[in-house]
Short mmCIF file of C-alpha atoms in Angstrom, two decimals:
data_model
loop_
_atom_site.label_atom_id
_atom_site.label_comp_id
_atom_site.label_asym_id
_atom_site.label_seq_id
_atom_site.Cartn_x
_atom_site.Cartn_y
_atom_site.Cartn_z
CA UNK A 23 -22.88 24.13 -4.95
CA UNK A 24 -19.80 25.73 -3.71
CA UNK A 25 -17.53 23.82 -2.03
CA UNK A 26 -13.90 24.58 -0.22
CA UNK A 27 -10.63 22.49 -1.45
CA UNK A 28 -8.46 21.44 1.50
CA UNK A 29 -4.76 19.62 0.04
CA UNK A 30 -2.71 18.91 2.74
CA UNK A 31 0.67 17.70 4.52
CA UNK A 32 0.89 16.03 8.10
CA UNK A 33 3.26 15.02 10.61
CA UNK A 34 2.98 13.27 13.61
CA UNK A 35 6.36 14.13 14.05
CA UNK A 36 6.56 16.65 17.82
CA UNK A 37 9.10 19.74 16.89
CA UNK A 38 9.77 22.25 19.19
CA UNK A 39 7.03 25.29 18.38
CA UNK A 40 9.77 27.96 17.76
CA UNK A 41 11.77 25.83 15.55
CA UNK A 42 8.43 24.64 13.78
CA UNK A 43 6.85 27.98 13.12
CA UNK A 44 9.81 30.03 11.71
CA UNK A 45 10.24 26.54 9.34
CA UNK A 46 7.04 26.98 8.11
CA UNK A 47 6.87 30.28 7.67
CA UNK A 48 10.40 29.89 5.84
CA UNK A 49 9.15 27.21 3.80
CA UNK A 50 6.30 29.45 2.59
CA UNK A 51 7.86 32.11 2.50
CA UNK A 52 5.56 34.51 4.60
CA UNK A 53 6.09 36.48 7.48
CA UNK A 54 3.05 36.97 9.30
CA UNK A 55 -0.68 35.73 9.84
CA UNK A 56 -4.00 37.21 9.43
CA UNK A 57 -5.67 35.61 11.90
CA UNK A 58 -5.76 32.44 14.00
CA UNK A 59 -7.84 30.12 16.26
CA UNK A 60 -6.30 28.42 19.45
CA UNK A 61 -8.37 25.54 20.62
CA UNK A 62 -8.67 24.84 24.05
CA UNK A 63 -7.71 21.12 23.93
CA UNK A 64 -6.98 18.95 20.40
CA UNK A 65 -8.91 20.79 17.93
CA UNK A 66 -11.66 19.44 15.31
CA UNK A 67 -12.12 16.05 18.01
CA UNK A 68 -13.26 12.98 16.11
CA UNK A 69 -15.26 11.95 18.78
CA UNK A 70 -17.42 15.15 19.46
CA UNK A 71 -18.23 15.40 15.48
CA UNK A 72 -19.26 11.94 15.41
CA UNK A 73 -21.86 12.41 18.19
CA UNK A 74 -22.95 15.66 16.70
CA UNK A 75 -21.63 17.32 19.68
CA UNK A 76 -20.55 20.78 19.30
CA UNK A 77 -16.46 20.55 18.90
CA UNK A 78 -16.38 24.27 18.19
CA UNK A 79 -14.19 25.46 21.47
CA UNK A 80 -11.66 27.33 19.45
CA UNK A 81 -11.07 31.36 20.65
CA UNK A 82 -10.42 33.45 17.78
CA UNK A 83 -7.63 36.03 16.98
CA UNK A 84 -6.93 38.44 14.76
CA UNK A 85 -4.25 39.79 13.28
CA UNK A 86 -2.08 40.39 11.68
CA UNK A 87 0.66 38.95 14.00
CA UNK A 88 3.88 38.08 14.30
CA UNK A 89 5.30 34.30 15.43
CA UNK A 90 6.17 35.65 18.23
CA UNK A 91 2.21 35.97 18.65
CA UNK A 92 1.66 33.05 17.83
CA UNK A 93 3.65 31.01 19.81
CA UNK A 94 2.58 33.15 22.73
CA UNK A 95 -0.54 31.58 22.28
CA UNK A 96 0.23 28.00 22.25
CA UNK A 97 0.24 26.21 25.33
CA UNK A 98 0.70 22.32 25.94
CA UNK A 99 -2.78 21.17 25.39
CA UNK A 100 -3.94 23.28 22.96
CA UNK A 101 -3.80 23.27 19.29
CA UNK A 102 -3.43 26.60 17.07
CA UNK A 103 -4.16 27.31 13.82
CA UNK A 104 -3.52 30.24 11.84
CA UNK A 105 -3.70 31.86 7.82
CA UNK A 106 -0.37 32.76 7.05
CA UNK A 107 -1.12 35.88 5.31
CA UNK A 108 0.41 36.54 2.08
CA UNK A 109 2.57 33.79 1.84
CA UNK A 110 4.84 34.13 -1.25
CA UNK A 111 4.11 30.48 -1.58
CA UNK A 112 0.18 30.88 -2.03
CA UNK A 113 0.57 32.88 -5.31
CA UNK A 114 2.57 30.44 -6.75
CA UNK A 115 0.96 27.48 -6.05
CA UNK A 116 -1.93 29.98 -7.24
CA UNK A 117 0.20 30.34 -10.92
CA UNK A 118 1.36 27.03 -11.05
CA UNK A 119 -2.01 24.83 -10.79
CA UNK A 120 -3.47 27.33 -13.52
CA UNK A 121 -0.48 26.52 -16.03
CA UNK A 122 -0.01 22.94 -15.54
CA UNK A 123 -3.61 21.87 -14.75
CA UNK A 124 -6.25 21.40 -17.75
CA UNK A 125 -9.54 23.48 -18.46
CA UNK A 126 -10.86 20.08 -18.45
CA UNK A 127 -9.78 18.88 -14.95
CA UNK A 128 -10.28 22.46 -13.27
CA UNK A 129 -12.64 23.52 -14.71
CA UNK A 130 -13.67 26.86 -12.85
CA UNK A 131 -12.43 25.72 -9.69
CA UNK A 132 -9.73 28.53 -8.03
CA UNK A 133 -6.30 26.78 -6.79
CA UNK A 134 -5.99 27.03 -3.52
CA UNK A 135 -4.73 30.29 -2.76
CA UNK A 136 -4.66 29.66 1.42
CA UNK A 137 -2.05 28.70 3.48
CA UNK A 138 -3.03 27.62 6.87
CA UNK A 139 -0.82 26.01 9.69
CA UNK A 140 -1.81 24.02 12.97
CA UNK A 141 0.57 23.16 15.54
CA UNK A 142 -0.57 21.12 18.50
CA UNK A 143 -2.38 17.59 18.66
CA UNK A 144 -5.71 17.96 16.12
CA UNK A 145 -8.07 15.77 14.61
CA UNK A 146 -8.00 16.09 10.66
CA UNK A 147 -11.39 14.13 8.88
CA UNK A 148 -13.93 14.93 6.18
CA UNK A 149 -17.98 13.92 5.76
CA UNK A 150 -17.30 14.39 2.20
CA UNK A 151 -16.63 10.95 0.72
CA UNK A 152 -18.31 9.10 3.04
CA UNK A 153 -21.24 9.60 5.30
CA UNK A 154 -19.12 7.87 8.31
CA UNK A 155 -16.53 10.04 7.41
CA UNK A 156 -12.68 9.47 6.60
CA UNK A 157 -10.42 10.13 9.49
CA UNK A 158 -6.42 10.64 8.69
CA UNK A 159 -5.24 10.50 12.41
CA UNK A 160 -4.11 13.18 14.57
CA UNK A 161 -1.23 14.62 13.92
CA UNK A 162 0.80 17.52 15.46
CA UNK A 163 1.08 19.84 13.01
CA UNK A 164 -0.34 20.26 9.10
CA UNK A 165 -0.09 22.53 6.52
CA UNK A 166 -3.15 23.03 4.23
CA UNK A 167 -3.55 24.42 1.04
CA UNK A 168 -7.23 25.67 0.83
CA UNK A 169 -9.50 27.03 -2.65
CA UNK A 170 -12.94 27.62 -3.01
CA UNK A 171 -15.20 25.54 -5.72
CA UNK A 172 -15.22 22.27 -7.18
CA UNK A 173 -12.99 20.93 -9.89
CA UNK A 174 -14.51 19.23 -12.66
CA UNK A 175 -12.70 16.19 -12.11
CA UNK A 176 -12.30 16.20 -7.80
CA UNK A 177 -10.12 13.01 -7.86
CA UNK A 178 -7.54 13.65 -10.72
CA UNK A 179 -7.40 17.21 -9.78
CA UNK A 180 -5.52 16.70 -6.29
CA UNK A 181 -3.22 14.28 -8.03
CA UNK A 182 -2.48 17.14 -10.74
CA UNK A 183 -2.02 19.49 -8.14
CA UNK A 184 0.36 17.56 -5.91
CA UNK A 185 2.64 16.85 -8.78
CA UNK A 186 3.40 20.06 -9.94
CA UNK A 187 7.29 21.57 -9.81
CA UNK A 188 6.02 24.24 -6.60
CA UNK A 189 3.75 21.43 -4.51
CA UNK A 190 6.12 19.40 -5.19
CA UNK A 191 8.92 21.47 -4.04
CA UNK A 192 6.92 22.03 -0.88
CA UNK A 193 6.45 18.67 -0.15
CA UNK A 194 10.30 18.09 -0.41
CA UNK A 195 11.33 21.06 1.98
CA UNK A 196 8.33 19.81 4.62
CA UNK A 197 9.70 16.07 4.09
CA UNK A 198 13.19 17.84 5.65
CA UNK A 199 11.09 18.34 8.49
CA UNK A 200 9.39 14.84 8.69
CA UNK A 201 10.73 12.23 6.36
CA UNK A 202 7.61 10.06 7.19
CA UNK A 203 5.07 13.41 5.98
CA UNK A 204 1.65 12.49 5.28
CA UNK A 205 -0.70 14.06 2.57
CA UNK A 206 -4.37 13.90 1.84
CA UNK A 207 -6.88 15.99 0.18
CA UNK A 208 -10.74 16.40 1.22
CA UNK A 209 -13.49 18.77 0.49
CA UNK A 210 -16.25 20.39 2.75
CA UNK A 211 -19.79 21.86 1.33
#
C-alpha cells in the first residue's frame, strides 16, 4: 500500500500575498513553481468532503512560473496552491531525515522531498486516523512537506522528522512569520 506523507506548518495569521510569497519562497529557498491549483472559493471544504460531495473546484496551472504568476492568480476568495519547484530546502530536508532518522523508524519510506504552499482561506483534514476524520481548522496559508510511502513507525517518524537541525530551522524562520504557527502531520492512501 503506498501512501503519501503530508508534515506541515499553519497560520491563521492574514499577510499581505506579496509579502507572504517572496517569504516563503525565501524561506525555502526556491524561486519558482511547477505548477499550481487556484480554487474557486476556500479549497479542500470540510463540509463538501463530509457529505461526499465533490469539493474538487480547483483550475489547474502549469508552470513553471514566477510569483509574480502566482499572485496574479489569487483573488480575495480564492485559495492557491502551488509546488515550489526545486526548492533548495526540499533536498535538504531530503538529506537530513535520511542521516538523522533510523532504518528502523523509516524504513523504506522517501522524506518528503515536496514543498507545496497555499495562500488563501483552506480547509486542511485527513480520513486517515479516523473514519470521521481529523480536521486542523482553516487557516490562511500552510506550507507542506510531502513524500511518498509509509514509514515503519508512522507516529515516531513525524516527531523524528520535525526535530531535526533543517525542519527545525524552518519552523523557526516560519514562526518569524506567525509566532502562534501550527504543525500537524497526516497521511492519505
Amino acid at each position: 500500500m503506498s501512501i503519501q506523507g503530508y508534515y506541515r506548518f499553519y497560520s491563521f495569521k492574514e499577510i499581505a500575498p506579496r509579502l507572504l510569497v517572496q517569504s516563503l519562497l525565501d524561506i525555502c529557498r526556491g524561486s519558482q513553481f511547477l505548477l499550481g491549483f487556484r480554487g474557486s472559493g476556500p479549497c479542500g471544504d470540510w463540509q463538501k468532503v463530509k457529505n461526499l460531495e465533490d469539493d474538487n473546484d480547483s483550475v489547474p496551472l502549469s508552470g513553471p512560473f514566477g510569483p509574480e504568476e502566482f499572485i496574479r492568480h489569487m483573488t480575495l476568495d480564492t485559495c492557491m496552491t502551488a509546488d515550489l519547484y526545486e526548492a533548495k530546502l526540499s533536498y535538504a530536508i531530503h538529506e537530513s531525515a535520511h542521516s538523522t532518522i533510523s532504518r528502523e523508524i523509516f524504513g523504506d519510506a522517501s522524506p518528503p522531498s515536496g514543498v507545496w504552499i497555499s495562500i488563501g482561506w483552506h480547509d486542511m483534514f485527513s480520513f486517515a486516523t479516523c473514519e470521521d476524520g481529523e480536521y486542523f481548522g482553516r487557516p490562511y496559508w500552510s506550507l507542506s512537506l510531502e513524500g511518498y510511502s509509509t514509514p515503519n513507525d508512522c507516529v515516531e517518524y513525524p516527531k523524528r522528522l520535525f526535530g531535526t537541525p533543517v525542519v527545525m530551522e524552518l519552523e523557526r524562520k516560519l514562526k518569524l512569520l506567525d509566532p502562534e504557527l501550527k504543525r500537524c502531520y497526516h497521511y492519505s492512501v
